[in-house]
Tab-separated table of C-alpha atoms in Angstrom:
chain	number	residue	atom	x	y	z
A	12	ASP	CA	-47.732	32.745	89.998
A	13	VAL	CA	-47.126	36.452	89.777
A	14	VAL	CA	-44.269	36.447	92.250
A	15	MET	CA	-42.423	33.763	90.329
A	16	VAL	CA	-42.818	35.772	87.093
A	17	LEU	CA	-41.605	38.929	88.888
A	18	ARG	CA	-38.599	37.011	90.244
A	19	GLN	CA	-37.754	36.076	86.608
A	20	VAL	CA	-37.801	39.743	85.650
A	21	LYS	CA	-35.813	40.909	88.719
A	22	ASP	CA	-33.326	38.077	89.146
A	23	ASN	CA	-32.941	36.755	85.613
A	24	LEU	CA	-33.540	39.993	83.749
A	25	GLN	CA	-36.401	38.509	81.748
A	26	THR	CA	-37.878	41.871	80.742
A	27	SER	CA	-39.933	40.119	78.041
A	28	LEU	CA	-42.296	39.171	80.841
A	29	THR	CA	-43.184	42.655	81.857
A	30	GLY	CA	-46.200	42.594	79.573
A	31	LEU	CA	-47.653	39.670	81.482
A	32	LEU	CA	-47.162	41.546	84.723
A	33	ALA	CA	-48.646	44.686	83.229
A	34	SER	CA	-51.801	42.689	82.369
A	35	VAL	CA	-52.032	41.589	86.053
A	36	ILE	CA	-51.928	45.095	87.473
A	37	ALA	CA	-53.942	46.838	84.747
A	38	THR	CA	-57.332	46.208	86.243
A	39	PRO	CA	-56.445	47.163	89.811
A	40	LEU	CA	-54.760	50.376	88.542
A	41	ALA	CA	-57.727	51.287	86.417
A	42	ALA	CA	-60.141	50.656	89.349
A	43	ALA	CA	-58.043	52.872	91.641
A	44	VAL	CA	-57.901	55.726	89.111
A	45	GLU	CA	-61.668	55.477	88.728
A	46	ARG	CA	-62.245	55.411	92.481
A	47	TYR	CA	-60.401	58.675	93.245
A	48	GLU	CA	-61.449	62.047	91.914
A	49	ARG	CA	-57.915	63.264	91.784
A	50	ILE	CA	-54.590	61.698	91.389
A	51	ASP	CA	-51.854	64.180	90.386
A	52	ALA	CA	-49.131	61.560	89.632
A	53	PHE	CA	-48.064	57.984	90.074
A	54	ILE	CA	-45.007	57.180	92.091
A	55	VAL	CA	-43.069	53.882	92.575
A	56	VAL	CA	-40.803	52.834	95.403
A	57	PRO	CA	-37.256	53.818	94.412
A	58	THR	CA	-35.054	50.863	93.629
A	59	SER	CA	-31.905	50.348	95.673
A	60	TRP	CA	-28.616	51.446	94.236
A	61	LYS	CA	-27.363	47.893	94.332
A	62	SER	CA	-30.340	46.641	92.363
A	63	TRP	CA	-29.992	49.368	89.862
A	64	ARG	CA	-26.370	48.531	89.275
A	65	LEU	CA	-27.098	44.866	88.894
A	66	ARG	CA	-30.135	45.214	86.594
A	67	GLY	CA	-29.830	48.598	84.952
A	68	PHE	CA	-33.614	49.057	84.999
A	69	HIS	CA	-36.471	49.564	87.468
A	70	PRO	CA	-38.851	46.574	87.089
A	71	MET	CA	-42.015	48.412	88.139
A	72	LYS	CA	-41.257	51.344	85.868
A	73	LEU	CA	-40.839	48.861	82.937
A	74	ILE	CA	-44.202	47.211	83.766
A	75	LEU	CA	-46.000	50.581	83.979
A	76	ARG	CA	-44.480	51.671	80.661
A	77	MET	CA	-46.338	48.716	79.118
A	78	LEU	CA	-49.540	50.414	80.285
A	79	ASP	CA	-48.318	53.832	79.028
A	80	ILE	CA	-48.076	55.055	82.621
A	81	ARG	CA	-45.118	57.220	83.581
A	82	SER	CA	-44.149	57.592	87.234
A	83	THR	CA	-42.911	60.828	88.605
A	84	VAL	CA	-39.685	60.923	90.704
A	85	VAL	CA	-40.463	62.758	93.958
A	86	ILE	CA	-39.000	60.287	96.315
A	87	ARG	CA	-35.428	59.384	96.734
A	88	ARG	CA	-33.359	57.159	99.021
A	89	ARG	CA	-31.651	59.191	101.782
A	90	ARG	CA	-29.652	56.270	102.962
A	91	ARG	CA	-29.047	52.628	102.316
A	92	ALA	CA	-31.288	50.052	104.046
A	93	HIS	CA	-30.426	46.317	104.483
A	94	ASP	CA	-32.211	43.718	102.426
A	95	GLN	CA	-35.565	43.078	104.050
A	96	ARG	CA	-35.712	39.354	103.468
A	97	GLY	CA	-35.657	37.432	106.678
A	98	LEU	CA	-36.422	40.499	108.938
A	99	THR	CA	-39.373	40.620	111.302
A	100	VAL	CA	-41.922	43.397	111.024
A	101	ASP	CA	-40.252	45.449	113.755
A	102	GLU	CA	-36.826	44.935	112.121
A	103	ARG	CA	-38.167	45.971	108.738
A	104	ILE	CA	-39.656	49.185	110.195
A	105	ALA	CA	-36.396	50.012	112.038
A	106	ASN	CA	-34.403	49.214	108.789
A	107	LEU	CA	-36.459	51.654	106.727
A	108	THR	CA	-37.176	54.465	109.159
A	109	GLY	CA	-35.910	57.591	107.525
A	110	ALA	CA	-34.651	55.770	104.423
A	111	PHE	CA	-36.687	57.927	101.954
A	112	GLU	CA	-37.057	61.631	101.386
A	113	GLY	CA	-39.762	63.472	99.536
A	114	SER	CA	-39.075	66.255	97.098
A	115	PRO	CA	-40.527	69.808	97.590
A	116	ARG	CA	-42.515	68.943	94.367
A	117	CYS	CA	-44.766	66.724	96.592
A	118	ARG	CA	-46.329	69.828	98.218
A	119	GLY	CA	-50.060	69.875	97.645
A	120	LYS	CA	-50.057	66.835	95.392
A	121	LEU	CA	-52.067	63.608	95.567
A	122	PHE	CA	-50.265	60.457	94.511
A	123	MET	CA	-50.946	56.837	93.826
A	124	LEU	CA	-48.058	54.701	95.099
A	125	ILE	CA	-47.368	51.586	92.974
A	126	ASP	CA	-45.196	48.782	94.366
A	127	ASP	CA	-44.388	45.288	93.117
A	128	VAL	CA	-44.659	43.241	96.304
A	129	VAL	CA	-46.018	44.235	99.650
A	130	THR	CA	-44.956	41.963	102.530
A	131	SER	CA	-45.084	43.751	105.864
A	132	GLY	CA	-46.058	47.201	104.584
A	133	ALA	CA	-42.936	48.805	106.070
A	134	THR	CA	-41.661	50.118	102.713
A	135	VAL	CA	-45.019	51.538	101.774
A	136	ALA	CA	-45.377	53.149	105.208
A	137	GLU	CA	-41.982	54.709	104.894
A	138	VAL	CA	-42.673	56.117	101.436
A	139	ILE	CA	-46.028	57.482	102.614
A	140	ARG	CA	-44.287	59.175	105.552
A	141	ALA	CA	-41.660	60.779	103.220
A	142	VAL	CA	-44.390	62.113	100.849
A	143	ARG	CA	-46.434	63.504	103.809
A	144	ALA	CA	-43.264	65.147	105.331
A	145	ALA	CA	-42.763	66.880	101.967
A	146	GLY	CA	-46.350	68.198	101.946
A	147	GLY	CA	-48.027	65.557	99.676
A	148	GLU	CA	-50.379	62.749	100.262
A	149	VAL	CA	-50.625	59.155	99.055
A	150	VAL	CA	-54.311	58.502	98.414
A	151	CYS	CA	-53.925	54.864	97.495
A	152	VAL	CA	-51.497	52.014	97.077
A	153	VAL	CA	-51.640	49.398	94.356
A	154	ALA	CA	-49.289	46.391	94.323
A	155	LEU	CA	-48.734	43.460	91.947
A	156	ALA	CA	-48.712	40.987	94.880
A	157	HIS	CA	-48.950	40.537	98.621
A	158	VAL	CA	-46.651	37.986	100.168
A	159	ALA	CA	-47.187	36.979	103.871
A	160	LEU	CA	-44.249	37.647	106.024
A	161	ARG	CA	-42.563	34.342	106.966
A	162	ARG	CA	-40.760	33.617	110.222
A	163	HIS	CA	-37.629	32.342	108.530
A	164	ALA	CA	-35.576	33.957	105.842
A	165	GLU	CA	-36.907	33.075	102.471
A	166	LYS	CA	-36.916	34.717	99.084
A	167	TYR	CA	-40.400	35.759	98.123
């Protein structure tokens, strides 16, 4: 299961598994690139400061590197958000509203947003809002996995 492998990378720092995850996302990425006439750059959801301190790496960037794809940094966290696990859709939206900010380098650019796991879509929606506010556009989103939002707090 893709999510279990991703957990091994994120929680147990098993970076040797990034090649397996790269093979999972390679086909959807290629299909998306082929589908759109123009994609100026790839962006990933910025990792939290806490996660960066714990891991020392960004899992999605490592996975993309296996495919020789470099993401551009045009989104940054403006403020901390709480862990999303266990939150309802409305709580996730409220938690993330205004959490990201787009760089002026977004202006006039078309982006593909790549994320590891999409649950409610709140993070993706907030990143898209930040890109648009900075004058860019996200033309498509590709994710490794979709996990249905559960009513009770569980790790995905």
